[in-house]
Coordinates of C-alpha atoms in Angstrom, one line a residue:
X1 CA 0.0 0.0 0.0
X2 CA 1.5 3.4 -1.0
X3 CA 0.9 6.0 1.8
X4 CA -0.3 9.1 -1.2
X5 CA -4.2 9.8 0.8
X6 CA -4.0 11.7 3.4
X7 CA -7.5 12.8 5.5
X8 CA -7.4 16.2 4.8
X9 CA -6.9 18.1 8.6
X10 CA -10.1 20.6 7.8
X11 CA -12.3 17.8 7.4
X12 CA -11.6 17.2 11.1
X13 CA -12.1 20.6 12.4
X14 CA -15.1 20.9 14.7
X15 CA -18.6 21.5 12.7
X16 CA -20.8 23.3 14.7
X17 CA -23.5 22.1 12.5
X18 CA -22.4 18.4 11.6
X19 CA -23.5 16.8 14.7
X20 CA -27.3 16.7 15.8
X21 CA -27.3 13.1 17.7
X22 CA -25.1 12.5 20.6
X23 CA -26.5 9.4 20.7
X24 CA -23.3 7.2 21.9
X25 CA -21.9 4.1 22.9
X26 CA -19.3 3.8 26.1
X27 CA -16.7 0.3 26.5
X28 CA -15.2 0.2 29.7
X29 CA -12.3 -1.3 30.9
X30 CA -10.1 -0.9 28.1
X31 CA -12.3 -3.5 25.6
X32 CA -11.7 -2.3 21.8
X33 CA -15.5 -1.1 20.1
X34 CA -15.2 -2.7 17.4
X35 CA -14.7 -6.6 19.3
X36 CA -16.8 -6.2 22.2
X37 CA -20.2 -5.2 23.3
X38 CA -21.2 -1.8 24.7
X39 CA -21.7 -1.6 28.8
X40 CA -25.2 -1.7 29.4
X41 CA -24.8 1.0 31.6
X42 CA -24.8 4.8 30.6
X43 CA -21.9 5.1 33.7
X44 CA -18.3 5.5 33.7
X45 CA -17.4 3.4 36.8
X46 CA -14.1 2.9 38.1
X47 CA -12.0 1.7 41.1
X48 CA -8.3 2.6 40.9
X49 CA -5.2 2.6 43.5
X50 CA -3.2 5.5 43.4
X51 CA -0.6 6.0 40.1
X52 CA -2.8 4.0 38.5
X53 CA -4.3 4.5 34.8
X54 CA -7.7 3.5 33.3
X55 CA -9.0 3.9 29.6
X56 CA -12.7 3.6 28.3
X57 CA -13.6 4.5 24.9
X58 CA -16.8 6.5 23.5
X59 CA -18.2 5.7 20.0
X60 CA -20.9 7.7 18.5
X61 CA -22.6 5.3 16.0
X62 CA -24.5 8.3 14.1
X63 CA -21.3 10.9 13.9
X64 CA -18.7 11.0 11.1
X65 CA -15.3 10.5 12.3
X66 CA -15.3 14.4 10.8
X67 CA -16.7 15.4 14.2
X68 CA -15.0 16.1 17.4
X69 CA -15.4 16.5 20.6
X70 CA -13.8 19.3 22.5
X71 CA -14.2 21.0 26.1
X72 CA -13.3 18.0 27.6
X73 CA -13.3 18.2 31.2
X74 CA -14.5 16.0 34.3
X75 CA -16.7 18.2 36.3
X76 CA -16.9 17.1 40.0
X77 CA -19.7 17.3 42.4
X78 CA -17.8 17.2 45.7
X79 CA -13.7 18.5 46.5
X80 CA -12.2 17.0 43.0
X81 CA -9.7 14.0 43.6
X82 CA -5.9 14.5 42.6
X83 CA -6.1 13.0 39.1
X84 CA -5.4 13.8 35.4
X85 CA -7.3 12.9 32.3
X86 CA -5.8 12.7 28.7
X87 CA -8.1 12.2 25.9
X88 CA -7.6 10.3 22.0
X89 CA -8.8 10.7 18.8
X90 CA -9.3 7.1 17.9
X91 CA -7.3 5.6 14.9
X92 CA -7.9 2.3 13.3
X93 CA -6.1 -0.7 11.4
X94 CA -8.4 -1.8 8.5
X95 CA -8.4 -5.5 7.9
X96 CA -9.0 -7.9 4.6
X97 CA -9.2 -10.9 6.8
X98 CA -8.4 -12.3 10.1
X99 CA -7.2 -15.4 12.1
X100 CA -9.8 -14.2 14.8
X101 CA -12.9 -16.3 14.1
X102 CA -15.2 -15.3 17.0
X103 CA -17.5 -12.4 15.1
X104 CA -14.5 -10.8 13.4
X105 CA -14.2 -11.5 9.9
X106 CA -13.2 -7.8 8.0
X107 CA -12.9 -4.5 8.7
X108 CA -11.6 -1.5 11.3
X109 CA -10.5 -2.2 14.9
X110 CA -9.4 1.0 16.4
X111 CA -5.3 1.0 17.7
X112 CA -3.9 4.4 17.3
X113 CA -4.7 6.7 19.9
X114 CA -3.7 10.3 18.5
X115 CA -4.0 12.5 21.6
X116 CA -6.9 15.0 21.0
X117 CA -4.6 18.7 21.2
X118 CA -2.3 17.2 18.2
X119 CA -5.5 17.1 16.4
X120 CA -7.3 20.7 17.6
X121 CA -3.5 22.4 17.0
X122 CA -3.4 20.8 13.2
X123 CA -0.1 18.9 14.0
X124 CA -1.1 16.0 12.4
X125 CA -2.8 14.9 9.6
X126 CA -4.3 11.2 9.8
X127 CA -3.7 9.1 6.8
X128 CA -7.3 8.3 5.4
X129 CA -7.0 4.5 5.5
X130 CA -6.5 5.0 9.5
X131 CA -9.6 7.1 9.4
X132 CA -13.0 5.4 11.3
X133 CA -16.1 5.0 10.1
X134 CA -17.5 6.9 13.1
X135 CA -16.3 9.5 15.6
X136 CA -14.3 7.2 18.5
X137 CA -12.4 8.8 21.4
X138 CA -10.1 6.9 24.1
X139 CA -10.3 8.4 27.4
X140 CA -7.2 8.2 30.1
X141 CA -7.4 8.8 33.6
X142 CA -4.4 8.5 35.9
X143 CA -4.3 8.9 39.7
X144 CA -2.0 11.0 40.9
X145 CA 0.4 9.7 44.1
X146 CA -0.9 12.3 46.1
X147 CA -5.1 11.7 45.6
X148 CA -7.1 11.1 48.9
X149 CA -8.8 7.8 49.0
X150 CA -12.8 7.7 48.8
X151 CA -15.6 8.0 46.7
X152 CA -15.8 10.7 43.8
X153 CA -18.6 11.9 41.7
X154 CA -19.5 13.5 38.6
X155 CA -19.6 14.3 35.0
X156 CA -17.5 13.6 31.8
X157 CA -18.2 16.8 30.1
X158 CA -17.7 17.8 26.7
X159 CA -19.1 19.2 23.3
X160 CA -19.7 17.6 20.3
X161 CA -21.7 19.4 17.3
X162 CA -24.3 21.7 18.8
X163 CA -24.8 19.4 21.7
X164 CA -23.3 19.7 25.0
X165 CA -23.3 15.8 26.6
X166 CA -22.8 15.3 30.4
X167 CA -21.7 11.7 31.0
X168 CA -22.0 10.5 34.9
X169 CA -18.6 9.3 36.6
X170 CA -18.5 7.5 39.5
X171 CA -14.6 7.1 40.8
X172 CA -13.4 5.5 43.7
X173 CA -9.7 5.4 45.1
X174 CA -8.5 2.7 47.3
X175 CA -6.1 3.3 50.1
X176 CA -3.0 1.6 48.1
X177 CA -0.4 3.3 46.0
X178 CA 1.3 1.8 42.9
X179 CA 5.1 1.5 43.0
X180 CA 7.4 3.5 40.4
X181 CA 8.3 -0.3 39.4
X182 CA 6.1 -2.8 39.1
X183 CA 7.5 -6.2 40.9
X184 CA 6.8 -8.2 37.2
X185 CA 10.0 -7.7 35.4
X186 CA 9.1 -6.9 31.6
X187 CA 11.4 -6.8 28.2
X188 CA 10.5 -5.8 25.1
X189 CA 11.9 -5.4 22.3
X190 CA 13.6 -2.4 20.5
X191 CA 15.7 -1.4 17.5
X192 CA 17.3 2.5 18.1
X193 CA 18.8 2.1 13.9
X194 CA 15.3 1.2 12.5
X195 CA 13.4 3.9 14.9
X196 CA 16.0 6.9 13.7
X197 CA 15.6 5.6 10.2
X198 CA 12.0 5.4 10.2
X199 CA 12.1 8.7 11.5
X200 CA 15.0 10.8 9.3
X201 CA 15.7 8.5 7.3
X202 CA 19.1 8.1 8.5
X203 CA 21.9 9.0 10.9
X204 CA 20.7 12.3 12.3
X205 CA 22.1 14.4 15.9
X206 CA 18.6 14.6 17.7
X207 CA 19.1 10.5 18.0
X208 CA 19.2 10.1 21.5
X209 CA 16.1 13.1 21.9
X210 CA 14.3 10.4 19.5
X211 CA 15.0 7.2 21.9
X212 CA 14.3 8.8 24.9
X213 CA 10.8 9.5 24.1
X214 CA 10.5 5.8 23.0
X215 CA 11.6 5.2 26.1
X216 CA 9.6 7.5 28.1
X217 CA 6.6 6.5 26.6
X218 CA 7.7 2.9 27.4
X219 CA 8.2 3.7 31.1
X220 CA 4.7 5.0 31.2
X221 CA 3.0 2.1 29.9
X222 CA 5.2 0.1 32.4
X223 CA 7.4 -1.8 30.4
X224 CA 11.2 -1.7 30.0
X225 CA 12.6 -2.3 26.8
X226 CA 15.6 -4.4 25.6
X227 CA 18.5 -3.7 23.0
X228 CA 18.5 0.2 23.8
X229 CA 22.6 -0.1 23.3
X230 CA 23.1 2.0 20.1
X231 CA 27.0 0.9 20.6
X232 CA 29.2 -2.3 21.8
X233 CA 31.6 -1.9 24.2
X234 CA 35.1 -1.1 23.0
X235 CA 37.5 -4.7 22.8
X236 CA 39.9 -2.7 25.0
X237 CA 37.6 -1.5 27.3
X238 CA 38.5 -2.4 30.7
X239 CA 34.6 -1.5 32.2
X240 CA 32.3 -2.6 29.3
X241 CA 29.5 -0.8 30.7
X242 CA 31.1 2.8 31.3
X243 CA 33.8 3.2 28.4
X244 CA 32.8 4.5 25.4
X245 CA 33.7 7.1 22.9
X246 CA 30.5 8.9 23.7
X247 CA 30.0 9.1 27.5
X248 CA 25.9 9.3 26.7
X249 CA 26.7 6.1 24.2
X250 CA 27.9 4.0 27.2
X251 CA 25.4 1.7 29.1
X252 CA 25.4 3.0 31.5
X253 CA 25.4 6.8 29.6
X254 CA 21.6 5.2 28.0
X255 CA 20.6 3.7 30.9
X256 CA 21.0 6.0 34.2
X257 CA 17.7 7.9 33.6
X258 CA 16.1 4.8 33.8
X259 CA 17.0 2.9 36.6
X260 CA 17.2 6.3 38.4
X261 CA 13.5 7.2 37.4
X262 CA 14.2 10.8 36.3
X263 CA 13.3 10.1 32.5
X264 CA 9.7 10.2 33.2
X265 CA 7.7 12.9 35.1
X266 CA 6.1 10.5 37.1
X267 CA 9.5 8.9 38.2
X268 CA 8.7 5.7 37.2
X269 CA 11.8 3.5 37.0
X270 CA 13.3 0.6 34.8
X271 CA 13.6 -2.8 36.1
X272 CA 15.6 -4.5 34.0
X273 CA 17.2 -4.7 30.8
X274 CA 20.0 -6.7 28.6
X275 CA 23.7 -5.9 28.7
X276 CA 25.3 -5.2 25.4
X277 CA 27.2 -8.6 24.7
X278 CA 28.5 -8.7 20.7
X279 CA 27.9 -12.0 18.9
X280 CA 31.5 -13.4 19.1
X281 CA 32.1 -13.2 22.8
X282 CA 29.5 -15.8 23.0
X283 CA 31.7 -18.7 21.4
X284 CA 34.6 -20.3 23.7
X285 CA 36.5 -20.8 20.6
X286 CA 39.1 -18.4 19.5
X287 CA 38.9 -17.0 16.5
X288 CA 41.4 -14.3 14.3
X289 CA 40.0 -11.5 16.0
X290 CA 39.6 -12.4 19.8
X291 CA 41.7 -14.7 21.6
X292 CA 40.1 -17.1 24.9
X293 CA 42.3 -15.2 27.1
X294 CA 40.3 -12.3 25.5
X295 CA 37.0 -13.6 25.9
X296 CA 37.7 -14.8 29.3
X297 CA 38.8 -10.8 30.0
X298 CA 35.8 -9.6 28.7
X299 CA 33.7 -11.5 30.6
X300 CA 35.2 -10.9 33.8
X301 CA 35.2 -7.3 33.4
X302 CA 31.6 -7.1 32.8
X303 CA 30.8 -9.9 35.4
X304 CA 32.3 -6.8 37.9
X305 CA 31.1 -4.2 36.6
X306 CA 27.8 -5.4 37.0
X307 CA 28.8 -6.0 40.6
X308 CA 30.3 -2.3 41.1
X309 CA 27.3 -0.7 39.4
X310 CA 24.5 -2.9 41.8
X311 CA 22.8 -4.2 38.3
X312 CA 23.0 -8.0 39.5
X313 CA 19.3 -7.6 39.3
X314 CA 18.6 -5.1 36.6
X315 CA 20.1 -7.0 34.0
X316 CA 20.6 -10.0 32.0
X317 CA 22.4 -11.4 29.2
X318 CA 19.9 -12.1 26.1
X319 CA 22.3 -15.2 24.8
X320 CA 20.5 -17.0 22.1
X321 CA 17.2 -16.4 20.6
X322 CA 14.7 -19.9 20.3
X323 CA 18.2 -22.1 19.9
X324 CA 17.4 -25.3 17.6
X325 CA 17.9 -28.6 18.7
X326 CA 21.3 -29.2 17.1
X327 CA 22.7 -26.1 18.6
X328 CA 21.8 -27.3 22.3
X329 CA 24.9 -29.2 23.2
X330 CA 27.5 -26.7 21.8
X331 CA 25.4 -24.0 23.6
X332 CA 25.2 -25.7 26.7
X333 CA 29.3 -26.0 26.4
X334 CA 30.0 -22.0 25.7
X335 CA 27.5 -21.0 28.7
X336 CA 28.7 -23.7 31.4
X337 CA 32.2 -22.0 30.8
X338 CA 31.1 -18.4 30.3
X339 CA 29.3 -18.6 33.5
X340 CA 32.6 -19.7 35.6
X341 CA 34.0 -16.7 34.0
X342 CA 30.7 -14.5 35.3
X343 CA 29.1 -15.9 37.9
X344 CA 27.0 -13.5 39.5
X345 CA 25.6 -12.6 35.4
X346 CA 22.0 -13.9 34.3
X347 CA 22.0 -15.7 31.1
X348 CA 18.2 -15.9 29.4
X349 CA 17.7 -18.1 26.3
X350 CA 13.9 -18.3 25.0
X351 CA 13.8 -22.5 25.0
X352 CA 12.8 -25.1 27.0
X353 CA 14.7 -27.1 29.3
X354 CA 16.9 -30.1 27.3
X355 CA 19.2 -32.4 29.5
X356 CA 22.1 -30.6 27.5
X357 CA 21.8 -27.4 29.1
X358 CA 22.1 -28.2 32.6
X359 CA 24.2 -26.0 34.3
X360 CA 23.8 -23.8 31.6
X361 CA 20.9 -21.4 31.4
X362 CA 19.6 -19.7 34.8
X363 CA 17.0 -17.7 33.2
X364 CA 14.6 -19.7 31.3
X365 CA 12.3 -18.2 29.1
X366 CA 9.8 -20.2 27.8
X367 CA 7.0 -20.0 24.8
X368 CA 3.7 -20.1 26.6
X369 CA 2.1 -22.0 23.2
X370 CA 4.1 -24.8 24.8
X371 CA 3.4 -24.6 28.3
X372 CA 0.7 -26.9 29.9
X373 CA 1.1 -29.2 27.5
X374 CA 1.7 -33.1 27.9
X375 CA 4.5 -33.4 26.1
X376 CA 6.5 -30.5 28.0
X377 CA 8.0 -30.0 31.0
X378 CA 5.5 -29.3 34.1
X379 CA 5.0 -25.9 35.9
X380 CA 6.0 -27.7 39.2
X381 CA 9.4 -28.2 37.4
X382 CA 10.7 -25.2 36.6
X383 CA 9.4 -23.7 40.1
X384 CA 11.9 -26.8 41.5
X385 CA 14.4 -25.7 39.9
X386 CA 13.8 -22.2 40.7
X387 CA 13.8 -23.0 44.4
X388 CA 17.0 -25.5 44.6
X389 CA 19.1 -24.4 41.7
X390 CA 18.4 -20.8 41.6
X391 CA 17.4 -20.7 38.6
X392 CA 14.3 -18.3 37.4
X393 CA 12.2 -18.4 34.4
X394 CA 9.6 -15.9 32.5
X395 CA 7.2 -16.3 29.9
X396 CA 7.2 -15.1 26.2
X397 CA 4.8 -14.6 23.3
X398 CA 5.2 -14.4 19.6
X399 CA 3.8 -15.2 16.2
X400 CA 3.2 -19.1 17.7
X401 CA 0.2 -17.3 19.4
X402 CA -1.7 -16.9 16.1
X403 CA 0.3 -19.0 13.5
X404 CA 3.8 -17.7 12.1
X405 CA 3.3 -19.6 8.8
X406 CA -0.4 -19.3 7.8
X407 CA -3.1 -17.9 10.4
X408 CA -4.4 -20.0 13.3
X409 CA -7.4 -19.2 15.3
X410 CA -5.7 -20.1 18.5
X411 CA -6.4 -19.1 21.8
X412 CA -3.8 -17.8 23.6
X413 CA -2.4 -14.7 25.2
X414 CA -1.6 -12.5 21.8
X415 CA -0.5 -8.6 21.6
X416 CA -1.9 -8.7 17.4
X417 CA -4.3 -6.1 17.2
X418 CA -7.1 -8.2 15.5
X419 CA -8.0 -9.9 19.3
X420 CA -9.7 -8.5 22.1
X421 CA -8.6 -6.9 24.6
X422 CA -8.5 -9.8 27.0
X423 CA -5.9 -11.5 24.9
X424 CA -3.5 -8.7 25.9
X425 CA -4.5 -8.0 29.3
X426 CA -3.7 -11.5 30.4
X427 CA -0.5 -11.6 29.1
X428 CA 0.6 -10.6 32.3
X429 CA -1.7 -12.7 34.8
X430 CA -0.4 -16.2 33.0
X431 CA 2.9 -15.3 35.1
X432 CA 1.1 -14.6 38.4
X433 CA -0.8 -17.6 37.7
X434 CA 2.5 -19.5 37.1
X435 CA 4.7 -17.8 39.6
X436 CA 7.1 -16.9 36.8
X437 CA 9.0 -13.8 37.6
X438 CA 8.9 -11.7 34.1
X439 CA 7.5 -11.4 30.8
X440 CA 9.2 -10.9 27.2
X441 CA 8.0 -10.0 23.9
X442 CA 10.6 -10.1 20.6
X443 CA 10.5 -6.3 19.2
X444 CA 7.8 -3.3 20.1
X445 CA 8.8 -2.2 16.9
X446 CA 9.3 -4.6 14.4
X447 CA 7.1 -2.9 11.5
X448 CA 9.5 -0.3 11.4
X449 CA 11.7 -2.0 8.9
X450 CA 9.4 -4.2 7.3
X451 CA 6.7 -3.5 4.3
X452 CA 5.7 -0.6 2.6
X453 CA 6.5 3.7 3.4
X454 CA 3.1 3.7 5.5
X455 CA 4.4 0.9 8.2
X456 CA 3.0 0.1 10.4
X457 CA 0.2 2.5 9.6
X458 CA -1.7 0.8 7.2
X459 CA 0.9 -2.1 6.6
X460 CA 1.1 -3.9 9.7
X461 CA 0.8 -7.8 8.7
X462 CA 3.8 -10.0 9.8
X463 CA 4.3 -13.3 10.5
X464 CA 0.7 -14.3 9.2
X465 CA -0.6 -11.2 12.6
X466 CA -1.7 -7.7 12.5
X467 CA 0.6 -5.6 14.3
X468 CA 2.8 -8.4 15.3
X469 CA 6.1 -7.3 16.9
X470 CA 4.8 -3.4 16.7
X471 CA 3.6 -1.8 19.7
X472 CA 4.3 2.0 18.6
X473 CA 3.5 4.2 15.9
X474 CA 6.1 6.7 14.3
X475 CA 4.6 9.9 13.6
X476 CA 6.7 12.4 11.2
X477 CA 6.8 14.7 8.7
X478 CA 6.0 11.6 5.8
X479 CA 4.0 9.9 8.4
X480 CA 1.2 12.1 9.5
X481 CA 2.8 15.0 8.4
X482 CA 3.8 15.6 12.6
X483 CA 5.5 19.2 12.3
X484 CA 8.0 17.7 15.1
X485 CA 9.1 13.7 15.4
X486 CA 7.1 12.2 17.5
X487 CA 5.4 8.5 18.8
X488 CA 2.5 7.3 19.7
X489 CA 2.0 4.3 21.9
X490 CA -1.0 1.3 20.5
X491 CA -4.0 0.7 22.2
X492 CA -2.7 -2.4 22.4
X493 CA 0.0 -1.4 24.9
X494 CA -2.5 0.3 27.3
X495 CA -4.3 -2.6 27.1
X496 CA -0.8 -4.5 28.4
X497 CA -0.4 -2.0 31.2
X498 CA -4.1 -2.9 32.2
X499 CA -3.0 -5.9 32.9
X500 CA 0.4 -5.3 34.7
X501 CA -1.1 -2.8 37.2
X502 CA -3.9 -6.1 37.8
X503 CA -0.7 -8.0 39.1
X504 CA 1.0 -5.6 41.0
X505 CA -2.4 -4.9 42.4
X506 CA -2.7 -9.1 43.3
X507 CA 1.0 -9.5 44.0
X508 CA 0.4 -6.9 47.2
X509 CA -2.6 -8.2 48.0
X510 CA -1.0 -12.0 48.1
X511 CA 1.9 -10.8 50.4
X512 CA -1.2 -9.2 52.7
X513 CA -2.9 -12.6 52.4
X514 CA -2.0 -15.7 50.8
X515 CA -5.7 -16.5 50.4
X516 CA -6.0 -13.4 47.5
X517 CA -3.7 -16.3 45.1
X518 CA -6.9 -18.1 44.8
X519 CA -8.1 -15.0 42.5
X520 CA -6.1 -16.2 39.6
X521 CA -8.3 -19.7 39.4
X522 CA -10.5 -18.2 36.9
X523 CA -7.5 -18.6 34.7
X524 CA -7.8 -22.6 33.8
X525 CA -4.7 -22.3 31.9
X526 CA -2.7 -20.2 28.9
X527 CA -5.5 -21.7 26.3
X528 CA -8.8 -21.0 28.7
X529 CA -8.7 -17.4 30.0
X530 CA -11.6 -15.2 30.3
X531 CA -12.5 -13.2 26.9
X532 CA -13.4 -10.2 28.3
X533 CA -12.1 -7.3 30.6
X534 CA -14.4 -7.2 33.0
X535 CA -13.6 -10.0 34.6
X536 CA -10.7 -9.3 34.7
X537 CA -11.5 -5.6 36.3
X538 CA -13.3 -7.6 38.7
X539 CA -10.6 -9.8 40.1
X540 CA -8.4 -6.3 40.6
X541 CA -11.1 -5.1 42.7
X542 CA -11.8 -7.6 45.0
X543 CA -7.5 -7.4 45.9
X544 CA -8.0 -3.5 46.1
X545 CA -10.7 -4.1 48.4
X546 CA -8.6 -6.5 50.1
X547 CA -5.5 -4.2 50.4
X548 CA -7.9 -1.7 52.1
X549 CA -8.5 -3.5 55.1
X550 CA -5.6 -3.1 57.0

């Protein structure tokens, strides 16, 4: 698809005339409009902790996406509580086909959440295939550290057309505050070459500007992203993580803001990452270019450096990517060694366990297509291991979730847009459920360098999935025509954070109560989850409620 139709911006200016119906629909709890049913309730009802977020959208079935709404405000009836509220001008994907089989067949599923002042100041222009078939808005409201807990009332005001509508709000805050870093470690994916090309096209001085709002907007959705390094360590370095010829190019240069929580206004923090390891210092063969006694070095040095710097747990060492079988004994033989050399290092590898690498691998990651199944290893396992060997393990998802070779209607937590919500927001829960101590997913950003000029606008279908391996959206001067570089972050990945602030919110209220793990039953396993939010909503609530009592 060639990105040469643009919506026109003045077609989206307010009409005062265009819109005689406010006749609209509301879906709480994060659910997408176009996979879910309306709430039967003309209410916006939520229960939050403190530096939290919730999102429900507004569609209004007899508006053209030409009209929008503006004078947004929440008017409260009693002392307003300590809280902020961002509102979207829904986006969509448009879809030929899909692997999703339960009522979708074809069509728009909203996913791009432009906030509503890029809009009103004409900073954006959104491409017409992007462009709903009604008006949709996405509504954000976080709680601020400082809000008093109780019960708040009132209105979602704001105008659309010649109407004025007055939705009522009901908001109550529960005695417990969110931490700046979530217990759940998370890694995703990220590419800092394909995100400045994508953006300038190539090599330009505002590079670290660019990756630090990728990374901002990445803190604020609660995940921590993986392959930020833009350099290698120098061969001669005697700190890998600190020498660089550009002090900001360094690890630790790139990484400081994070752990330290001042990148983000809300402080909230990084809690782990990988360490920049090249491909050859993974071998315990020398080759022409580095010697064993060289490797050895190298490994050593970053083993205490890690130690000097306190990132034993902030970081690990991303070895080897889904390994295949006849790889397993040599790379059991390079990590046995390379861990001698850094002992105090985690090494993750996204396989199963295999009798080869014993000794090897003390951060498993493993596929969760495969787990509960027969043939594989048992939860109770990997927890043994985890006890007595001191070894951890996470979970990851990727195009196994919906077929990487021709599309499968599978079910299974998925981050492709063309699912409900519920297939995102229980990413997260399957490692409560399983005690598994992090989540992983391959690339947030993987569109970037695939397909056509629009990607991953309007050309977003990889490995057989709709917005597979993409989580943001690039908006510049080609893409959008954004006056200023810019990104936005998916639906998708508000969805994700939904579901991470659900198992911080269950992980305090299990250390309150080990009663509150029974919660997580409604979760049979990875391939019988509930498929909607609600429930979801409703299990969050119960441990608020729970953390309350004290």
């Amino acid at each position: 698809m060639k990105f040469i139709t643009f919506l026109i911006f003045s077609a989206l200016v307010f009409n005062a005339n265009a819109a005689s119906n406010t006749r609209y629909e509301i879906f709480t709890f994060g659910e997408k409009p176009q996979l879910s049913l309306p709430t039967k309730n003309n209410l916006i009802d939520l229960e939050m902790a403190r530096n939290e977020y919730e999102i429900w959208s507004l569609v209004f079935p007899k508006n053209s996406s030409a009209d929008i709404i503006s004078k947004v405000e929440i008017k409260w009836k009693e002392k307003p509580p300590a809280v902020e509220l961002q509102t979207y001008w829904l986006a969509v994907q448009n879809f030929k086909s899909s692997s999703y089989r339960s009522g979708f067949q074809a069509g728009e599923i909203a996913d791009i959440p432009v906030p509503l002042e890029w809009i009103e100041k004409k900073s954006i222009q959104i491409p017409k295939a992007n462009t709903p078939n009604k008006a949709q808005f996405l509504f954000e409201l976080f709680t601020l550290p400082q809000a008093t807990a109780g019960t708040y009332t009132g209105d979602l005001s704001f105008t659309i057309g010649t109407k004025k509508v007055l939705i009522p709000i009901h908001l109550k805050i529960h005695d417990v505050t969110l931490p700046e870093k979530f217990e759940l470690a998370t890694s995703f994916g990220f590419a800092p070459w394909e995100v400045l090309r994508k953006h300038y096209g190539a090599w330009h001085k505002d590079e670290m500007i660019l990756y630090q709002q990728y990374e901002s907007l990445a803190l604020e959705h609660r995940i921590d992203l993986h392959k930020l390094y833009i350099k290698f360590p120098e061969k001669t370095a005697k700190d890998p993580l600190i020498e660089a010829p550009v002090a900001a190019q360094s690890f630790l240069g790139q990484t400081n803001k994070l752990f330290a929580g001042t990148l983000h206004d809300k402080k909230f923090t990084m809690s782990m990452t990988d360490l920049p390891v090249e491909q050859e210092y993974k071998s315990i063969k020398a080759d022409k270019n580095l010697s064993l006694d060289k490797k050895e070095r190298f490994w050593k040095n970053l083993n205490a450096s890690v130690l000097k710097n306190n990132l034993t747990n902030k970081t690990f060492i991303y070895f080897v990517d889904e390994p295949k079988t006849a790889e397993l004994e040599e790379l059991g033989k390079n990590l046995r060694q390379i861990r001698k050399w850094a002992p105090d290092l985690k090494f993750l590898v996204t396989t199963t366990y295999h009798d080869t690498l014993e000794g090897a691998i003390n951060l498993w990651c493993l596929n969760l297509i495969l787990w509960d199944k027969p043939t594989e290893k048992s939860p109770d396992f990997y927890l043994k291991r985890k006890s007595q060997n001191k070894e951890d393990f996470w979970f990851y998802v990727g195009c196994n979730s919906h077929g990487c070779d021709g599309t499968e209607n599978i079910e299974n937590p998925d981050l492709v847009t063309d699912r409900p919500s519920a297939y995102q927001r229980v990413f997260p829960w399957m490692a409560l459920k399983y005690e598994a101590s992090g989540i992983l997913y391959y690339d947030t950003v993987y569109g970037y360098s695939k397909g056509s000029l629009d990607t991953p606008w309007t050309d977003a279908f990889h490995f057989t999935g709709y917005g597979e391996g993409t989580l943001f959206y690039p908006c510049t001067p080609q893409l959008g025509h954004c006056k200023t570089q810019r990104v936005i972050a998916s639906l998708r990945l508000k969805i994700l954070r939904d579901g991470l602030e659900d198992v911080q919110i269950l992980k305090m209220a299990q250390k309150k109560d080990v009663q509150n793990k029974s919660l997580v039953n409604k979760i049979k396993n990875v391939r019988s989850f509930p498929k909607n939010t609600e429930d979801f909503e409703q299990l969050k609530r119960q441990a608020l409620n729970a953390l309350d009592k004290k």
